[in-house]
Short mmCIF file of C-alpha atoms in Angstrom, two decimals:
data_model
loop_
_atom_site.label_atom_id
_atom_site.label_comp_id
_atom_site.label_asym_id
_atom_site.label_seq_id
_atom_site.Cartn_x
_atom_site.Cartn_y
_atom_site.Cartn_z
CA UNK A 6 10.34 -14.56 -14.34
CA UNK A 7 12.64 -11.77 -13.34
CA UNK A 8 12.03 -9.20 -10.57
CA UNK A 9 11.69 -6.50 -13.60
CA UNK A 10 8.56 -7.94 -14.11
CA UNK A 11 6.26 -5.25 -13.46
CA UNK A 12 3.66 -6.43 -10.66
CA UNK A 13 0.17 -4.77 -10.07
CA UNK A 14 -1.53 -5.23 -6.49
CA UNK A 15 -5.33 -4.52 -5.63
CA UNK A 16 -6.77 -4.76 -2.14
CA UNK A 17 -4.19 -4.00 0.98
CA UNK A 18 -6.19 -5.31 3.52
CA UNK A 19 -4.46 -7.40 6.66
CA UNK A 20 -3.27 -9.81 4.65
CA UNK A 21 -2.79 -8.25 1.25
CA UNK A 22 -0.48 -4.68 2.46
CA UNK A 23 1.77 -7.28 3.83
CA UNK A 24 2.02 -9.69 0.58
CA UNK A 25 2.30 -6.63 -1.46
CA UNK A 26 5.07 -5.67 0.67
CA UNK A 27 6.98 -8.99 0.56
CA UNK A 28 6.63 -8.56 -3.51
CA UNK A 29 8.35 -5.19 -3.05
CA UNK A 30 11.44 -6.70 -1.03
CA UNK A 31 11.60 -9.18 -3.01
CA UNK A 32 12.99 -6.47 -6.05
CA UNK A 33 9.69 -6.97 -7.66
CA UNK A 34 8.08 -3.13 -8.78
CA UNK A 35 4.73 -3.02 -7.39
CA UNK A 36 2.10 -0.65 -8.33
CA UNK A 37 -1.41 -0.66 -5.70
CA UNK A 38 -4.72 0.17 -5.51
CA UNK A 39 -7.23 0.23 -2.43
CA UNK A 40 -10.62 1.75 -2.28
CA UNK A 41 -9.74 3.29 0.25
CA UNK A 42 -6.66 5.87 0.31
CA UNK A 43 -5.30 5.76 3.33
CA UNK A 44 -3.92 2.26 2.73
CA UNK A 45 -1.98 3.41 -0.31
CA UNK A 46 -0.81 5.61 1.07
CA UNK A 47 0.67 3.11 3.65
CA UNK A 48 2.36 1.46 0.88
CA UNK A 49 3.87 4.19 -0.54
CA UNK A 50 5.98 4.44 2.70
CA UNK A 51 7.48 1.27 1.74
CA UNK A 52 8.31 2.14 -1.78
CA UNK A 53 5.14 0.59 -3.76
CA UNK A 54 3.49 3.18 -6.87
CA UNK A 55 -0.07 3.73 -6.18
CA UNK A 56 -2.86 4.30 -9.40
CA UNK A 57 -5.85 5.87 -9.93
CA UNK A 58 -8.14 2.17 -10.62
CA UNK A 59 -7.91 -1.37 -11.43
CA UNK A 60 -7.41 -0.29 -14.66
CA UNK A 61 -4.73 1.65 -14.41
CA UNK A 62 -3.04 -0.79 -12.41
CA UNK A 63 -3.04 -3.18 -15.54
CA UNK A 64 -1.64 -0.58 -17.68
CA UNK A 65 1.29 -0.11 -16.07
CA UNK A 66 1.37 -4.24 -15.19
CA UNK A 67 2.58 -7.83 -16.34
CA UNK A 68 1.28 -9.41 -13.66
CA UNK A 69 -2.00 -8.56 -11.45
CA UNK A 70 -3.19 -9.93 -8.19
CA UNK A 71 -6.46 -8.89 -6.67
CA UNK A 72 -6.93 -10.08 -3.16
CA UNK A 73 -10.07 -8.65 -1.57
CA UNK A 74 -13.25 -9.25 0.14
CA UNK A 75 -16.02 -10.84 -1.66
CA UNK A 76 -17.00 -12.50 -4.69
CA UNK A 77 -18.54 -9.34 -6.30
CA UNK A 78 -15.50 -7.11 -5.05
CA UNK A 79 -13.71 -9.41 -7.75
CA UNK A 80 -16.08 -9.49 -10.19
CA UNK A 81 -16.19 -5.23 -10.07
CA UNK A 82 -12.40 -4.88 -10.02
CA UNK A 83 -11.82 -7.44 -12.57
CA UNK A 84 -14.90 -7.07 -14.87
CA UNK A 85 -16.11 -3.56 -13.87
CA UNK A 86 -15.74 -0.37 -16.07
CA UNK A 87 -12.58 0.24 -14.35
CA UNK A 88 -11.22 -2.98 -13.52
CA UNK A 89 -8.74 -4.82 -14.75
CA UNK A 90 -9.65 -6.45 -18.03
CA UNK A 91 -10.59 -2.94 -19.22
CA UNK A 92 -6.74 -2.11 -19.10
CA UNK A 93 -5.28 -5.36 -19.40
CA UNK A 94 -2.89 -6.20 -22.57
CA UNK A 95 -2.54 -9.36 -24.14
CA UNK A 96 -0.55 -11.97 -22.35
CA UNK A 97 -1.14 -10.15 -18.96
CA UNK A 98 -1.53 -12.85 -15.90
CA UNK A 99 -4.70 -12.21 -13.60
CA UNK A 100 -3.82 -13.98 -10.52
CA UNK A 101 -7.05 -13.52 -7.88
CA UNK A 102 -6.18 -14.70 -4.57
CA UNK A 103 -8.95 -13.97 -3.06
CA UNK A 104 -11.35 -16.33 -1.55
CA UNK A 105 -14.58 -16.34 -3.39
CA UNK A 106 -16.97 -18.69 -5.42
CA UNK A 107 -15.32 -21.56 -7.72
CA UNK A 108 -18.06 -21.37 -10.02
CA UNK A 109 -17.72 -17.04 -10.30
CA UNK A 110 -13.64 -17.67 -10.76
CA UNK A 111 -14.93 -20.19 -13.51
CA UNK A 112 -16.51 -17.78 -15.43
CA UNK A 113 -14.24 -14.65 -14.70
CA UNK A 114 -11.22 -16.98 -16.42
CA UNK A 115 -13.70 -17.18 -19.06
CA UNK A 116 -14.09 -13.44 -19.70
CA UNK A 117 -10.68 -12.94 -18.81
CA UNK A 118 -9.35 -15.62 -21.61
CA UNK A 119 -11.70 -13.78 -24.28
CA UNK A 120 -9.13 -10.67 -24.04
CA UNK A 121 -5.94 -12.84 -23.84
CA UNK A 122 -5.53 -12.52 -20.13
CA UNK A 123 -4.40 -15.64 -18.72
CA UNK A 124 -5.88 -15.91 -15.18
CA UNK A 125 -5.14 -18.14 -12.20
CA UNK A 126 -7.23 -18.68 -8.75
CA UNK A 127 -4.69 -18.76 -5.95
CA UNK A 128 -5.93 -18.17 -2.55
CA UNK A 129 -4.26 -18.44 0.27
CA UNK A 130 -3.94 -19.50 4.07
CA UNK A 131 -2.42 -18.40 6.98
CA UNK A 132 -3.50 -15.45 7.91
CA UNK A 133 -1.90 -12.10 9.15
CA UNK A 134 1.20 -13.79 10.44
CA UNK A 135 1.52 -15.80 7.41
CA UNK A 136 1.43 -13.21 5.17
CA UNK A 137 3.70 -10.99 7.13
CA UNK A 138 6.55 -13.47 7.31
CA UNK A 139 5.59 -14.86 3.75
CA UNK A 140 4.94 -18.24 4.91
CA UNK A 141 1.51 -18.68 3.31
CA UNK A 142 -0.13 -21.82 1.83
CA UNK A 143 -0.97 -21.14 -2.08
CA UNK A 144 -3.96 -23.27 -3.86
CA UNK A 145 -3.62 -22.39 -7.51
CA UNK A 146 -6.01 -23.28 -9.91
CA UNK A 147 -5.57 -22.70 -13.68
CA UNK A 148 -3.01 -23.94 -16.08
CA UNK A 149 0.46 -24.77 -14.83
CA UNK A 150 2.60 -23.54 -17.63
CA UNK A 151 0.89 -20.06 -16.25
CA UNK A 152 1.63 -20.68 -12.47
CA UNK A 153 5.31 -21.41 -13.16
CA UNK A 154 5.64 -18.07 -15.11
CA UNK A 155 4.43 -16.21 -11.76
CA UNK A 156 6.41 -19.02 -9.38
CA UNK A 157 8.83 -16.55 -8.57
CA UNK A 158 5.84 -13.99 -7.22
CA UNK A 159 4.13 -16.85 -4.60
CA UNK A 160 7.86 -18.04 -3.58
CA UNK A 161 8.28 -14.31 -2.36
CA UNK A 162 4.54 -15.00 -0.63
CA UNK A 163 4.46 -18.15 0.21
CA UNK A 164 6.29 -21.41 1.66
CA UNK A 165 3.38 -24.31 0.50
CA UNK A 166 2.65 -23.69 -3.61
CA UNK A 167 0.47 -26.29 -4.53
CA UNK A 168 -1.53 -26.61 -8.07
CA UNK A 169 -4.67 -27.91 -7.33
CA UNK A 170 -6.13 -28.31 -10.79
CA UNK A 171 -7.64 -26.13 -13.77
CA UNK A 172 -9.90 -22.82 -12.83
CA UNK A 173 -11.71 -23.30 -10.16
CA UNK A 174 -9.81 -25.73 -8.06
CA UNK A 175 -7.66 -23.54 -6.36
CA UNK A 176 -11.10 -22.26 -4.76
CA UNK A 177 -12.22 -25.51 -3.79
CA UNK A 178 -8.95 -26.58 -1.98
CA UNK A 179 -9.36 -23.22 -0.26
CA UNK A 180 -13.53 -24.20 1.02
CA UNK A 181 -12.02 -27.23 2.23
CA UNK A 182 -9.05 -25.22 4.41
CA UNK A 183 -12.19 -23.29 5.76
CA UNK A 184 -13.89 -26.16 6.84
CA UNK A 185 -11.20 -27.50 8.35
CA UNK A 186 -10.71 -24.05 9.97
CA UNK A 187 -13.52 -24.07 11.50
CA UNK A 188 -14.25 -27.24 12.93
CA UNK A 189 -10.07 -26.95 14.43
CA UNK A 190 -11.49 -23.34 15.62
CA UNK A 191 -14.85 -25.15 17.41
CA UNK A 192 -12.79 -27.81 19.25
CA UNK A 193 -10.31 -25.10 20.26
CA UNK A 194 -12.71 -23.25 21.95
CA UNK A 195 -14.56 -26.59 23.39
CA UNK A 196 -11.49 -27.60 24.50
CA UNK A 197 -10.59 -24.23 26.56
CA UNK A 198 -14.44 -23.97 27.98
CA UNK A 199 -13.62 -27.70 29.30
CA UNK A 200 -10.50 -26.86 30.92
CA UNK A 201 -11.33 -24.16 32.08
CA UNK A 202 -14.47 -25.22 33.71
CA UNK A 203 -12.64 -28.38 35.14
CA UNK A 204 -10.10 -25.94 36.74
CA UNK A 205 -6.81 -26.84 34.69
CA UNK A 206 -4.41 -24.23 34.05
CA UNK A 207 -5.64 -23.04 30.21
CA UNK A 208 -2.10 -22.29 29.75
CA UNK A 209 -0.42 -25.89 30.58
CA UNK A 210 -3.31 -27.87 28.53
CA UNK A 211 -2.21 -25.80 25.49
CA UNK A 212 1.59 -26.72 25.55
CA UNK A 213 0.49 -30.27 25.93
CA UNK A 214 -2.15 -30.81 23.74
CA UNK A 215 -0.08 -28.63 20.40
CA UNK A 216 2.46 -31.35 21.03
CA UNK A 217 0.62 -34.26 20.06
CA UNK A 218 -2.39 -35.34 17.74
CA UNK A 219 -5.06 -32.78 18.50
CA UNK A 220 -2.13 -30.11 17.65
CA UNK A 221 -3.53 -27.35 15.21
CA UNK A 222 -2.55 -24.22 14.07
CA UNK A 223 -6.00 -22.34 15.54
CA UNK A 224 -4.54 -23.71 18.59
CA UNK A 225 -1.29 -22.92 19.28
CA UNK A 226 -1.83 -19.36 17.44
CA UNK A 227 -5.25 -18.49 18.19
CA UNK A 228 -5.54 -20.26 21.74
CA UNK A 229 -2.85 -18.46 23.23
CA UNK A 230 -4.59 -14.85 21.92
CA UNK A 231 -8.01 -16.05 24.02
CA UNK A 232 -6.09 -17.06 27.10
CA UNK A 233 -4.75 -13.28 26.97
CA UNK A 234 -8.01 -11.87 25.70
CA UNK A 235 -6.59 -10.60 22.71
CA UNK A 236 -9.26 -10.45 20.15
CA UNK A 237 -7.92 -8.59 17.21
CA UNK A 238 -8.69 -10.33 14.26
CA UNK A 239 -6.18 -12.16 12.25
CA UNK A 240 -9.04 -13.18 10.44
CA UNK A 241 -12.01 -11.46 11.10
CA UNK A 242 -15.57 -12.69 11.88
CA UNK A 243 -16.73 -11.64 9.07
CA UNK A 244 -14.72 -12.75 6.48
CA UNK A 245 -14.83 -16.42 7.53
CA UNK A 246 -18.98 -16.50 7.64
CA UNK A 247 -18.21 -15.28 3.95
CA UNK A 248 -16.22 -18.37 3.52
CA UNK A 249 -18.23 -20.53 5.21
CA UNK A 250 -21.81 -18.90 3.25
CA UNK A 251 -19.07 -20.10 -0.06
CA UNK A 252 -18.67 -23.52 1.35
CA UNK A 253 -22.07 -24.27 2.14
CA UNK A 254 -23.26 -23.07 -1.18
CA UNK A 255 -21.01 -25.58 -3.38
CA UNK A 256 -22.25 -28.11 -0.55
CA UNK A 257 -25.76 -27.45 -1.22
CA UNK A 258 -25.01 -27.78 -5.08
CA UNK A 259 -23.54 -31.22 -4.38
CA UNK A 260 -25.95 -32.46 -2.14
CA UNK A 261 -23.55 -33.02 0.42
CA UNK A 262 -24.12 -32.68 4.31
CA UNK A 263 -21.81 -30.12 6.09
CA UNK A 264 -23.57 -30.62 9.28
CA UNK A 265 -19.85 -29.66 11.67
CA UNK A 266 -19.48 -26.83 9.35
CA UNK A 267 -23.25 -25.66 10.04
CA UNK A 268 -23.13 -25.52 13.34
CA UNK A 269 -19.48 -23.11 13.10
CA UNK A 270 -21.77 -20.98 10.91
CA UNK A 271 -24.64 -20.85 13.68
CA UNK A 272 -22.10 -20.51 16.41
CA UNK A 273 -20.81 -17.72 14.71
CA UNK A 274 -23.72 -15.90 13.82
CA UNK A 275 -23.98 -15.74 17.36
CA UNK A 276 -20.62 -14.08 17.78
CA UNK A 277 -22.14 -11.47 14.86
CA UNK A 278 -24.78 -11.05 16.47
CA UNK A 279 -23.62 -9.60 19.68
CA UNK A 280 -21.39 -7.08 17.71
CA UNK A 281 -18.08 -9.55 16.92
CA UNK A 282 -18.09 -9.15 13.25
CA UNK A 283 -14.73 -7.54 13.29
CA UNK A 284 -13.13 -9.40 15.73
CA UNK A 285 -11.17 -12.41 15.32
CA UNK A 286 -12.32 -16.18 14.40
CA UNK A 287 -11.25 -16.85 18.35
CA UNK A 288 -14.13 -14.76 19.64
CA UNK A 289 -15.73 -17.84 18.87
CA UNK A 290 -14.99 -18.22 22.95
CA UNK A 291 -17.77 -15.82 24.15
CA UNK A 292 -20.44 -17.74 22.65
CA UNK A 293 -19.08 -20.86 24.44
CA UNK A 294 -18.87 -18.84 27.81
CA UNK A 295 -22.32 -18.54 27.75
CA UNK A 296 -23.45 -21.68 26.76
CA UNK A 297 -21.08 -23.62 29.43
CA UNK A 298 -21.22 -20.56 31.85
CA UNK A 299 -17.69 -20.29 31.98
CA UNK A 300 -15.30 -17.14 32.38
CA UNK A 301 -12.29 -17.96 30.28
CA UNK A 302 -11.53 -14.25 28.79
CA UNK A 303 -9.89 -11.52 31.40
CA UNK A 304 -12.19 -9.02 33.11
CA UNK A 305 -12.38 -5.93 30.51
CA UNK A 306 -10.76 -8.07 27.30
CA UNK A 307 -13.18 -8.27 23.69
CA UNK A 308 -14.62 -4.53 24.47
#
């Protein structure tokens, strides 16, 4: 695939205004859409087109890649009156990398195949700093002929491009990066309340400990951000209870037991509940301060 491949972009949240942007220094022209305005106009500052809707994106488009919030966010900007498939030609490539239901992405490449749009599930990992450096981990699902036409796209995204499997799998590798994510995020923060309360410098116990086997990448990115009480979400709150709501789903449709994965959803209902949707996954900490009564954020930090 050559860079003169003409490359839509829909949702420029964190993550996705800095993957767009990546696509446009890579010589790739990219055309964007955001609900809301203010973002596109963002991009158009760094040299991206903007449209009117989804579907004007895929008129003017090879290749689309929606990357927003929620599984009906997709299904609306894909599927909706204005969304993609209602401009899409022949031959076009859907790629959705956003994080949302296998079973929905199932049935969107479905709808998607009936117009002779070829469609991929690719979400990704790393969050903000991933996809500002383009150092992301890529789960595709769909057919692989497919993801090597678009290889080119995730190199200039991503460092890890994996396919996972047909539709649909790309979605499940992602639920099981959230679970992981979470349970790394709950020992992080267990692991700073018990430092903490046994007076070791929070500081010191982090070098250490990302050295060796309890290493993690919630810990040496997200640990140091809590010892300096900076709560600005790489990953919001919000979004990963969305993941996690996912995960728990496909668990309860294969009778499996999550029961770690339950109890990161509880903690962080708590976190939601005292006004942290926004904030990071790391303000995980201020539910653990009150359960240990333990100060490990600075006077005045998470307000």
């Amino acid at each position: 695939m050559k860079n003169t491949v003409r490359v839509g972009f829909i949702g420029l949240g964190i993550m996705g205004q800095s993957m767009a942007r990546n696509l446009h220094e890579a010589g790739f022209p990219v055309t964007v859409w955001n609900r809301t305005e203010v973002k596109m106009n963002l991009a158009q500052e760094w040299g991206a087109a903007t449209a009117t809707s989804p579907r004007e994106v895929a008129q003017v488009s090879d290749v689309v890649i929606t990357i927003v919030g929620d599984t009906p966010d997709v299904e609306k900007v894909v599927a909706g009156e204005e969304g993609v498939l209602a401009g899409a030609k022949p031959g076009t490539i859907l790629v959705d990398m956003s994080t949302i239901s296998p079973d929905a992405t199932r049935q969107l490449a479905a709808k998607a195949a009936a117009q002779g749009v070829r469609m991929l599930d690719a979400p990704v990992s790393g969050g903000d700093v991933g996809a500002r450096d383009g150092t992301l981990s890529i789960m595709v699902g769909g057919a692989e002929d497919v993801l090597e036409e678009v290889r080119p796209l995730f190199e200039a995204m991503g460092k890890n491009i994996v396919h996972c499997g047909p539709n649909g799998a790309g979605q499940t590798v992602k639920a099981c990066n959230q679970i992981m994510c979470g349970l790394n995020l709950l020992g992080m923060v267990e692991a700073l309340s018990f430092a903490k309360k046994a007076g070791v410098d929070l500081e010191k116990m982090i070098q250490v400990t990302t050295q060796g086997a309890a290493g993690s990448w919630a810990l040496a990115n997200l640990g140091p951000r809590v010892v300096k009480g900076d709560l600005a979400p790489g990953f919001s709150v919000r979004f990963q209870q969305k993941d996690l709501r996912i995960v728990l789903q496909e668990a309860e449709h294969l009778e499996l037991p999550l029961l770690g994965t339950a109890a990161v959803n509880q903690l962080l209902r708590s976190v939601q509940a005292q006004g942290g949707s926004e904030d990071g996954t790391h303000a995980l900490i201020s539910v653990m301060e009150q359960l240990g009564n333990v100060e490990i954020l600075p006077e005045g930090s998470g307000e």
